[in-house]
Amino acid sequence: FTVRRDMVDVGRASVGDSVRASFTFRNNKKDLLELSFLPECDCTTIDSEIIRLQPNERRQLEVKVAVESPGEFIKYVYVQASGDENFMTIAVKGRTND
């Protein structure tokens, strides 16, 4: 599978706000592919824990991050394809309005 970009910089946000990022995944195989997602912490939520992709299909995953403390932040979501023991990561980063 491919992901259009594995990191999204959301720019500036205020502590207490939530920021959103979208990631586009594509199945570049000839079989059905299932992707599982696991956020690194409770401050990061996703709109789906599993996405099933037909061959050549594209789908988006929406990620929402709560900005909890001042300074720069980077939050990860771990991605695993069915039948693969390895994980890849996607990330949302930004900084607060100090």
mmCIF file of N, CA and C in Angstrom:
data_model
loop_
_atom_site.group_PDB
_atom_site.id
_atom_site.type_symbol
_atom_site.label_atom_id
_atom_site.label_comp_id
_atom_site.label_asym_id
_atom_site.label_seq_id
_atom_site.Cartn_x
_atom_site.Cartn_y
_atom_site.Cartn_z
ATOM 1 N N PHE A 1 0.840 -1.180 0.000
ATOM 2 C CA PHE A 1 0.000 0.000 0.000
ATOM 3 C C PHE A 1 0.875 1.229 0.000
ATOM 4 N N THR A 2 0.287 2.334 -0.372
ATOM 5 C CA THR A 2 1.000 3.603 -0.323
ATOM 6 C C THR A 2 0.147 4.605 0.444
ATOM 7 N N VAL A 3 0.805 5.594 0.990
ATOM 8 C CA VAL A 3 0.128 6.716 1.640
ATOM 9 C C VAL A 3 0.666 7.978 0.978
ATOM 10 N N ARG A 4 -0.233 8.878 0.622
ATOM 11 C CA ARG A 4 0.165 10.074 -0.128
ATOM 12 C C ARG A 4 1.256 10.849 0.610
ATOM 13 N N ARG A 5 1.101 11.049 1.879
ATOM 14 C CA ARG A 5 2.149 11.667 2.711
ATOM 15 C C ARG A 5 2.012 11.087 4.102
ATOM 16 N N ASP A 6 3.139 10.838 4.744
ATOM 17 C CA ASP A 6 3.088 10.182 6.046
ATOM 18 C C ASP A 6 3.145 11.162 7.214
ATOM 19 N N MET A 7 3.334 12.457 6.923
ATOM 20 C CA MET A 7 3.317 13.461 7.978
ATOM 21 C C MET A 7 2.573 14.690 7.484
ATOM 22 N N VAL A 8 1.692 15.209 8.345
ATOM 23 C CA VAL A 8 0.959 16.434 8.031
ATOM 24 C C VAL A 8 1.313 17.476 9.085
ATOM 25 N N ASP A 9 1.773 18.624 8.624
ATOM 26 C CA ASP A 9 2.047 19.749 9.516
ATOM 27 C C ASP A 9 0.799 20.623 9.530
ATOM 28 N N VAL A 10 0.150 20.698 10.691
ATOM 29 C CA VAL A 10 -1.094 21.460 10.808
ATOM 30 C C VAL A 10 -0.847 22.928 11.158
ATOM 31 N N GLY A 11 0.410 23.301 11.335
ATOM 32 C CA GLY A 11 0.728 24.691 11.638
ATOM 33 C C GLY A 11 0.528 25.019 13.110
ATOM 34 N N ARG A 12 -0.041 26.196 13.360
ATOM 35 C CA ARG A 12 -0.204 26.667 14.740
ATOM 36 C C ARG A 12 -1.599 26.400 15.279
ATOM 37 N N ALA A 13 -1.652 26.146 16.587
ATOM 38 C CA ALA A 13 -2.924 25.911 17.283
ATOM 39 C C ALA A 13 -2.756 26.375 18.720
ATOM 40 N N SER A 14 -3.852 26.551 19.394
ATOM 41 C CA SER A 14 -3.824 26.947 20.805
ATOM 42 C C SER A 14 -3.968 25.731 21.694
ATOM 43 N N VAL A 15 -3.352 25.798 22.874
ATOM 44 C CA VAL A 15 -3.519 24.726 23.856
ATOM 45 C C VAL A 15 -5.007 24.619 24.172
ATOM 46 N N GLY A 16 -5.525 23.406 24.191
ATOM 47 C CA GLY A 16 -6.937 23.169 24.428
ATOM 48 C C GLY A 16 -7.734 22.952 23.146
ATOM 49 N N ASP A 17 -7.157 23.351 22.013
ATOM 50 C CA ASP A 17 -7.815 23.127 20.723
ATOM 51 C C ASP A 17 -7.571 21.704 20.235
ATOM 52 N N SER A 18 -8.304 21.325 19.216
ATOM 53 C CA SER A 18 -8.056 20.076 18.497
ATOM 54 C C SER A 18 -7.732 20.428 17.056
ATOM 55 N N VAL A 19 -6.812 19.673 16.469
ATOM 56 C CA VAL A 19 -6.447 19.865 15.072
ATOM 57 C C VAL A 19 -6.752 18.576 14.310
ATOM 58 N N ARG A 20 -7.000 18.722 13.014
ATOM 59 C CA ARG A 20 -7.348 17.557 12.187
ATOM 60 C C ARG A 20 -6.389 17.450 11.007
ATOM 61 N N ALA A 21 -6.151 16.195 10.614
ATOM 62 C CA ALA A 21 -5.340 15.915 9.428
ATOM 63 C C ALA A 21 -5.950 14.724 8.708
ATOM 64 N N SER A 22 -5.748 14.683 7.409
ATOM 65 C CA SER A 22 -6.304 13.618 6.584
ATOM 66 C C SER A 22 -5.162 12.903 5.859
ATOM 67 N N PHE A 23 -5.212 11.581 5.844
ATOM 68 C CA PHE A 23 -4.208 10.758 5.180
ATOM 69 C C PHE A 23 -4.907 9.882 4.143
ATOM 70 N N THR A 24 -4.358 9.826 2.929
ATOM 71 C CA THR A 24 -4.950 9.036 1.856
ATOM 72 C C THR A 24 -4.108 7.790 1.607
ATOM 73 N N PHE A 25 -4.759 6.629 1.704
ATOM 74 C CA PHE A 25 -4.108 5.336 1.488
ATOM 75 C C PHE A 25 -4.590 4.738 0.178
ATOM 76 N N ARG A 26 -3.690 4.006 -0.491
ATOM 77 C CA ARG A 26 -4.041 3.342 -1.755
ATOM 78 C C ARG A 26 -3.534 1.906 -1.720
ATOM 79 N N ASN A 27 -4.396 0.998 -2.139
ATOM 80 C CA ASN A 27 -4.022 -0.404 -2.265
ATOM 81 C C ASN A 27 -3.412 -0.597 -3.652
ATOM 82 N N ASN A 28 -2.118 -0.839 -3.724
ATOM 83 C CA ASN A 28 -1.464 -1.039 -5.013
ATOM 84 C C ASN A 28 -1.206 -2.521 -5.296
ATOM 85 N N LYS A 29 -1.977 -3.388 -4.643
ATOM 86 C CA LYS A 29 -1.876 -4.828 -4.877
ATOM 87 C C LYS A 29 -3.103 -5.319 -5.632
ATOM 88 N N LYS A 30 -3.090 -6.597 -5.975
ATOM 89 C CA LYS A 30 -4.196 -7.172 -6.744
ATOM 90 C C LYS A 30 -5.219 -7.880 -5.870
ATOM 91 N N ASP A 31 -5.051 -7.801 -4.564
ATOM 92 C CA ASP A 31 -5.959 -8.450 -3.624
ATOM 93 C C ASP A 31 -6.516 -7.423 -2.642
ATOM 94 N N LEU A 32 -7.602 -7.810 -1.979
ATOM 95 C CA LEU A 32 -8.167 -6.983 -0.916
ATOM 96 C C LEU A 32 -7.105 -6.749 0.155
ATOM 97 N N LEU A 33 -7.039 -5.544 0.664
ATOM 98 C CA LEU A 33 -6.066 -5.191 1.689
ATOM 99 C C LEU A 33 -6.808 -4.606 2.879
ATOM 100 N N GLU A 34 -6.410 -5.012 4.068
ATOM 101 C CA GLU A 34 -6.990 -4.468 5.288
ATOM 102 C C GLU A 34 -5.891 -3.755 6.062
ATOM 103 N N LEU A 35 -6.133 -2.499 6.382
ATOM 104 C CA LEU A 35 -5.200 -1.704 7.170
ATOM 105 C C LEU A 35 -5.796 -1.479 8.553
ATOM 106 N N SER A 36 -4.974 -1.710 9.574
ATOM 107 C CA SER A 36 -5.381 -1.467 10.964
ATOM 108 C C SER A 36 -4.607 -0.264 11.479
ATOM 109 N N PHE A 37 -5.284 0.545 12.304
ATOM 110 C CA PHE A 37 -4.690 1.783 12.810
ATOM 111 C C PHE A 37 -4.744 1.802 14.332
ATOM 112 N N LEU A 38 -3.653 2.266 14.945
ATOM 113 C CA LEU A 38 -3.573 2.355 16.397
ATOM 114 C C LEU A 38 -2.919 3.679 16.777
ATOM 115 N N PRO A 39 -3.690 4.614 17.366
ATOM 116 C CA PRO A 39 -3.100 5.874 17.821
ATOM 117 C C PRO A 39 -2.146 5.630 18.987
ATOM 118 N N GLU A 40 -1.111 6.478 19.089
ATOM 119 C CA GLU A 40 -0.112 6.296 20.142
ATOM 120 C C GLU A 40 -0.621 6.705 21.524
ATOM 121 N N CYS A 41 -1.632 7.581 21.583
ATOM 122 C CA CYS A 41 -2.096 8.040 22.897
ATOM 123 C C CYS A 41 -3.579 8.403 22.845
ATOM 124 N N ASP A 42 -4.152 8.639 24.020
ATOM 125 C CA ASP A 42 -5.567 8.986 24.114
ATOM 126 C C ASP A 42 -5.886 10.368 23.533
ATOM 127 N N CYS A 43 -4.882 11.205 23.354
ATOM 128 C CA CYS A 43 -5.108 12.545 22.810
ATOM 129 C C CYS A 43 -5.283 12.519 21.293
ATOM 130 N N THR A 44 -5.097 11.353 20.688
ATOM 131 C CA THR A 44 -5.218 11.202 19.234
ATOM 132 C C THR A 44 -6.353 10.238 18.930
ATOM 133 N N THR A 45 -7.309 10.686 18.121
ATOM 134 C CA THR A 45 -8.418 9.822 17.737
ATOM 135 C C THR A 45 -8.454 9.689 16.222
ATOM 136 N N ILE A 46 -9.024 8.576 15.769
ATOM 137 C CA ILE A 46 -9.128 8.294 14.341
ATOM 138 C C ILE A 46 -10.576 7.977 14.012
ATOM 139 N N ASP A 47 -10.961 8.185 12.755
ATOM 140 C CA ASP A 47 -12.357 7.946 12.391
ATOM 141 C C ASP A 47 -12.644 6.481 12.060
ATOM 142 N N SER A 48 -11.600 5.640 11.989
ATOM 143 C CA SER A 48 -11.799 4.222 11.726
ATOM 144 C C SER A 48 -10.582 3.437 12.214
ATOM 145 N N GLU A 49 -10.816 2.303 12.870
ATOM 146 C CA GLU A 49 -9.698 1.467 13.314
ATOM 147 C C GLU A 49 -9.221 0.539 12.211
ATOM 148 N N ILE A 50 -10.085 0.267 11.233
ATOM 149 C CA ILE A 50 -9.752 -0.621 10.118
ATOM 150 C C ILE A 50 -10.322 -0.039 8.830
ATOM 151 N N ILE A 51 -9.516 -0.085 7.775
ATOM 152 C CA ILE A 51 -9.973 0.290 6.439
ATOM 153 C C ILE A 51 -9.706 -0.899 5.521
ATOM 154 N N ARG A 52 -10.713 -1.289 4.767
ATOM 155 C CA ARG A 52 -10.555 -2.351 3.761
ATOM 156 C C ARG A 52 -10.519 -1.698 2.381
ATOM 157 N N LEU A 53 -9.489 -2.054 1.621
ATOM 158 C CA LEU A 53 -9.288 -1.456 0.305
ATOM 159 C C LEU A 53 -9.282 -2.528 -0.775
ATOM 160 N N GLN A 54 -10.102 -2.331 -1.778
ATOM 161 C CA GLN A 54 -10.059 -3.183 -2.967
ATOM 162 C C GLN A 54 -8.820 -2.790 -3.786
ATOM 163 N N PRO A 55 -8.403 -3.624 -4.739
ATOM 164 C CA PRO A 55 -7.250 -3.264 -5.574
ATOM 165 C C PRO A 55 -7.434 -1.883 -6.217
ATOM 166 N N ASN A 56 -6.391 -1.078 -6.141
ATOM 167 C CA ASN A 56 -6.333 0.295 -6.682
ATOM 168 C C ASN A 56 -7.282 1.282 -6.006
ATOM 169 N N GLU A 57 -7.981 0.874 -4.963
ATOM 170 C CA GLU A 57 -8.889 1.783 -4.269
ATOM 171 C C GLU A 57 -8.105 2.721 -3.351
ATOM 172 N N ARG A 58 -8.635 3.950 -3.214
ATOM 173 C CA ARG A 58 -8.078 4.956 -2.297
ATOM 174 C C ARG A 58 -9.127 5.282 -1.245
ATOM 175 N N ARG A 59 -8.649 5.464 -0.011
ATOM 176 C CA ARG A 59 -9.548 5.897 1.071
ATOM 177 C C ARG A 59 -8.767 6.805 2.001
ATOM 178 N N GLN A 60 -9.520 7.643 2.699
ATOM 179 C CA GLN A 60 -8.892 8.576 3.633
ATOM 180 C C GLN A 60 -9.133 8.145 5.067
ATOM 181 N N LEU A 61 -8.157 8.477 5.891
ATOM 182 C CA LEU A 61 -8.260 8.323 7.341
ATOM 183 C C LEU A 61 -8.176 9.723 7.929
ATOM 184 N N GLU A 62 -9.150 10.062 8.777
ATOM 185 C CA GLU A 62 -9.144 11.355 9.454
ATOM 186 C C GLU A 62 -8.573 11.168 10.858
ATOM 187 N N VAL A 63 -7.620 12.020 11.205
ATOM 188 C CA VAL A 63 -6.959 11.955 12.503
ATOM 189 C C VAL A 63 -7.201 13.280 13.222
ATOM 190 N N LYS A 64 -7.575 13.194 14.492
ATOM 191 C CA LYS A 64 -7.828 14.388 15.308
ATOM 192 C C LYS A 64 -6.904 14.331 16.520
ATOM 193 N N VAL A 65 -6.197 15.432 16.763
ATOM 194 C CA VAL A 65 -5.231 15.508 17.864
ATOM 195 C C VAL A 65 -5.623 16.645 18.793
ATOM 196 N N ALA A 66 -5.698 16.339 20.089
ATOM 197 C CA ALA A 66 -5.933 17.364 21.103
ATOM 198 C C ALA A 66 -4.586 17.986 21.469
ATOM 199 N N VAL A 67 -4.513 19.309 21.384
ATOM 200 C CA VAL A 67 -3.285 20.027 21.724
ATOM 201 C C VAL A 67 -3.297 20.245 23.235
ATOM 202 N N GLU A 68 -2.398 19.556 23.922
ATOM 203 C CA GLU A 68 -2.453 19.519 25.385
ATOM 204 C C GLU A 68 -1.443 20.398 26.103
ATOM 205 N N SER A 69 -0.328 20.725 25.464
ATOM 206 C CA SER A 69 0.682 21.517 26.159
ATOM 207 C C SER A 69 1.392 22.442 25.174
ATOM 208 N N PRO A 70 2.008 23.521 25.691
ATOM 209 C CA PRO A 70 2.661 24.496 24.820
ATOM 210 C C PRO A 70 3.903 23.916 24.136
ATOM 211 N N GLY A 71 4.248 24.526 23.005
ATOM 212 C CA GLY A 71 5.446 24.121 22.272
ATOM 213 C C GLY A 71 5.099 23.302 21.043
ATOM 214 N N GLU A 72 6.115 22.641 20.514
ATOM 215 C CA GLU A 72 5.904 21.787 19.358
ATOM 216 C C GLU A 72 5.297 20.465 19.786
ATOM 217 N N PHE A 73 4.494 19.871 18.889
ATOM 218 C CA PHE A 73 3.936 18.553 19.172
ATOM 219 C C PHE A 73 4.006 17.703 17.915
ATOM 220 N N ILE A 74 4.105 16.405 18.138
ATOM 221 C CA ILE A 74 4.032 15.431 17.057
ATOM 222 C C ILE A 74 3.364 14.183 17.635
ATOM 223 N N LYS A 75 2.311 13.740 16.979
ATOM 224 C CA LYS A 75 1.548 12.580 17.447
ATOM 225 C C LYS A 75 1.496 11.546 16.324
ATOM 226 N N TYR A 76 1.644 10.292 16.701
ATOM 227 C CA TYR A 76 1.759 9.205 15.730
ATOM 228 C C TYR A 76 0.536 8.291 15.743
ATOM 229 N N VAL A 77 0.272 7.711 14.584
ATOM 230 C CA VAL A 77 -0.690 6.621 14.448
ATOM 231 C C VAL A 77 0.071 5.488 13.763
ATOM 232 N N TYR A 78 0.004 4.300 14.352
ATOM 233 C CA TYR A 78 0.684 3.141 13.790
ATOM 234 C C TYR A 78 -0.253 2.438 12.813
ATOM 235 N N VAL A 79 0.303 2.038 11.668
ATOM 236 C CA VAL A 79 -0.470 1.428 10.586
ATOM 237 C C VAL A 79 0.108 0.042 10.309
ATOM 238 N N GLN A 80 -0.787 -0.950 10.238
ATOM 239 C CA GLN A 80 -0.344 -2.307 9.923
ATOM 240 C C GLN A 80 -1.235 -2.886 8.835
ATOM 241 N N ALA A 81 -0.603 -3.450 7.812
ATOM 242 C CA ALA A 81 -1.341 -4.099 6.729
ATOM 243 C C ALA A 81 -1.577 -5.557 7.094
ATOM 244 N N SER A 82 -2.725 -6.094 6.664
ATOM 245 C CA SER A 82 -3.037 -7.496 6.930
ATOM 246 C C SER A 82 -1.929 -8.374 6.354
ATOM 247 N N GLY A 83 -1.527 -9.379 7.135
ATOM 248 C CA GLY A 83 -0.495 -10.305 6.699
ATOM 249 C C GLY A 83 0.918 -9.792 6.850
ATOM 250 N N ASP A 84 1.100 -8.631 7.435
ATOM 251 C CA ASP A 84 2.432 -8.049 7.616
ATOM 252 C C ASP A 84 2.668 -7.804 9.101
ATOM 253 N N GLU A 85 3.806 -8.222 9.605
ATOM 254 C CA GLU A 85 4.116 -8.025 11.023
ATOM 255 C C GLU A 85 4.673 -6.633 11.306
ATOM 256 N N ASN A 86 5.130 -5.938 10.269
ATOM 257 C CA ASN A 86 5.739 -4.625 10.446
ATOM 258 C C ASN A 86 4.683 -3.529 10.488
ATOM 259 N N PHE A 87 5.026 -2.460 11.179
ATOM 260 C CA PHE A 87 4.181 -1.275 11.262
ATOM 261 C C PHE A 87 4.851 -0.134 10.519
ATOM 262 N N MET A 88 4.067 0.762 9.985
ATOM 263 C CA MET A 88 4.588 2.052 9.540
ATOM 264 C C MET A 88 3.896 3.108 10.395
ATOM 265 N N THR A 89 4.385 4.320 10.383
ATOM 266 C CA THR A 89 3.756 5.375 11.167
ATOM 267 C C THR A 89 3.356 6.530 10.258
ATOM 268 N N ILE A 90 2.253 7.156 10.644
ATOM 269 C CA ILE A 90 1.864 8.438 10.080
ATOM 270 C C ILE A 90 1.854 9.421 11.245
ATOM 271 N N ALA A 91 2.037 10.691 10.965
ATOM 272 C CA ALA A 91 2.191 11.648 12.057
ATOM 273 C C ALA A 91 1.497 12.969 11.754
ATOM 274 N N VAL A 92 1.040 13.605 12.831
ATOM 275 C CA VAL A 92 0.483 14.950 12.783
ATOM 276 C C VAL A 92 1.384 15.813 13.660
ATOM 277 N N LYS A 93 1.884 16.908 13.093
ATOM 278 C CA LYS A 93 2.745 17.775 13.888
ATOM 279 C C LYS A 93 2.281 19.217 13.778
ATOM 280 N N GLY A 94 2.725 20.006 14.738
ATOM 281 C CA GLY A 94 2.378 21.417 14.764
ATOM 282 C C GLY A 94 3.052 22.094 15.943
ATOM 283 N N ARG A 95 2.613 23.304 16.244
ATOM 284 C CA ARG A 95 3.168 24.051 17.363
ATOM 285 C C ARG A 95 2.076 24.952 17.918
ATOM 286 N N THR A 96 2.248 25.305 19.162
ATOM 287 C CA THR A 96 1.223 26.137 19.787
ATOM 288 C C THR A 96 1.535 27.615 19.585
ATOM 289 N N ASN A 97 0.496 28.421 19.749
ATOM 290 C CA ASN A 97 0.629 29.873 19.693
ATOM 291 C C ASN A 97 1.163 30.342 21.044
ATOM 292 N N ASP A 98 2.449 30.421 21.178
ATOM 293 C CA ASP A 98 3.056 30.802 22.480
ATOM 294 C C ASP A 98 2.895 32.272 22.766
#
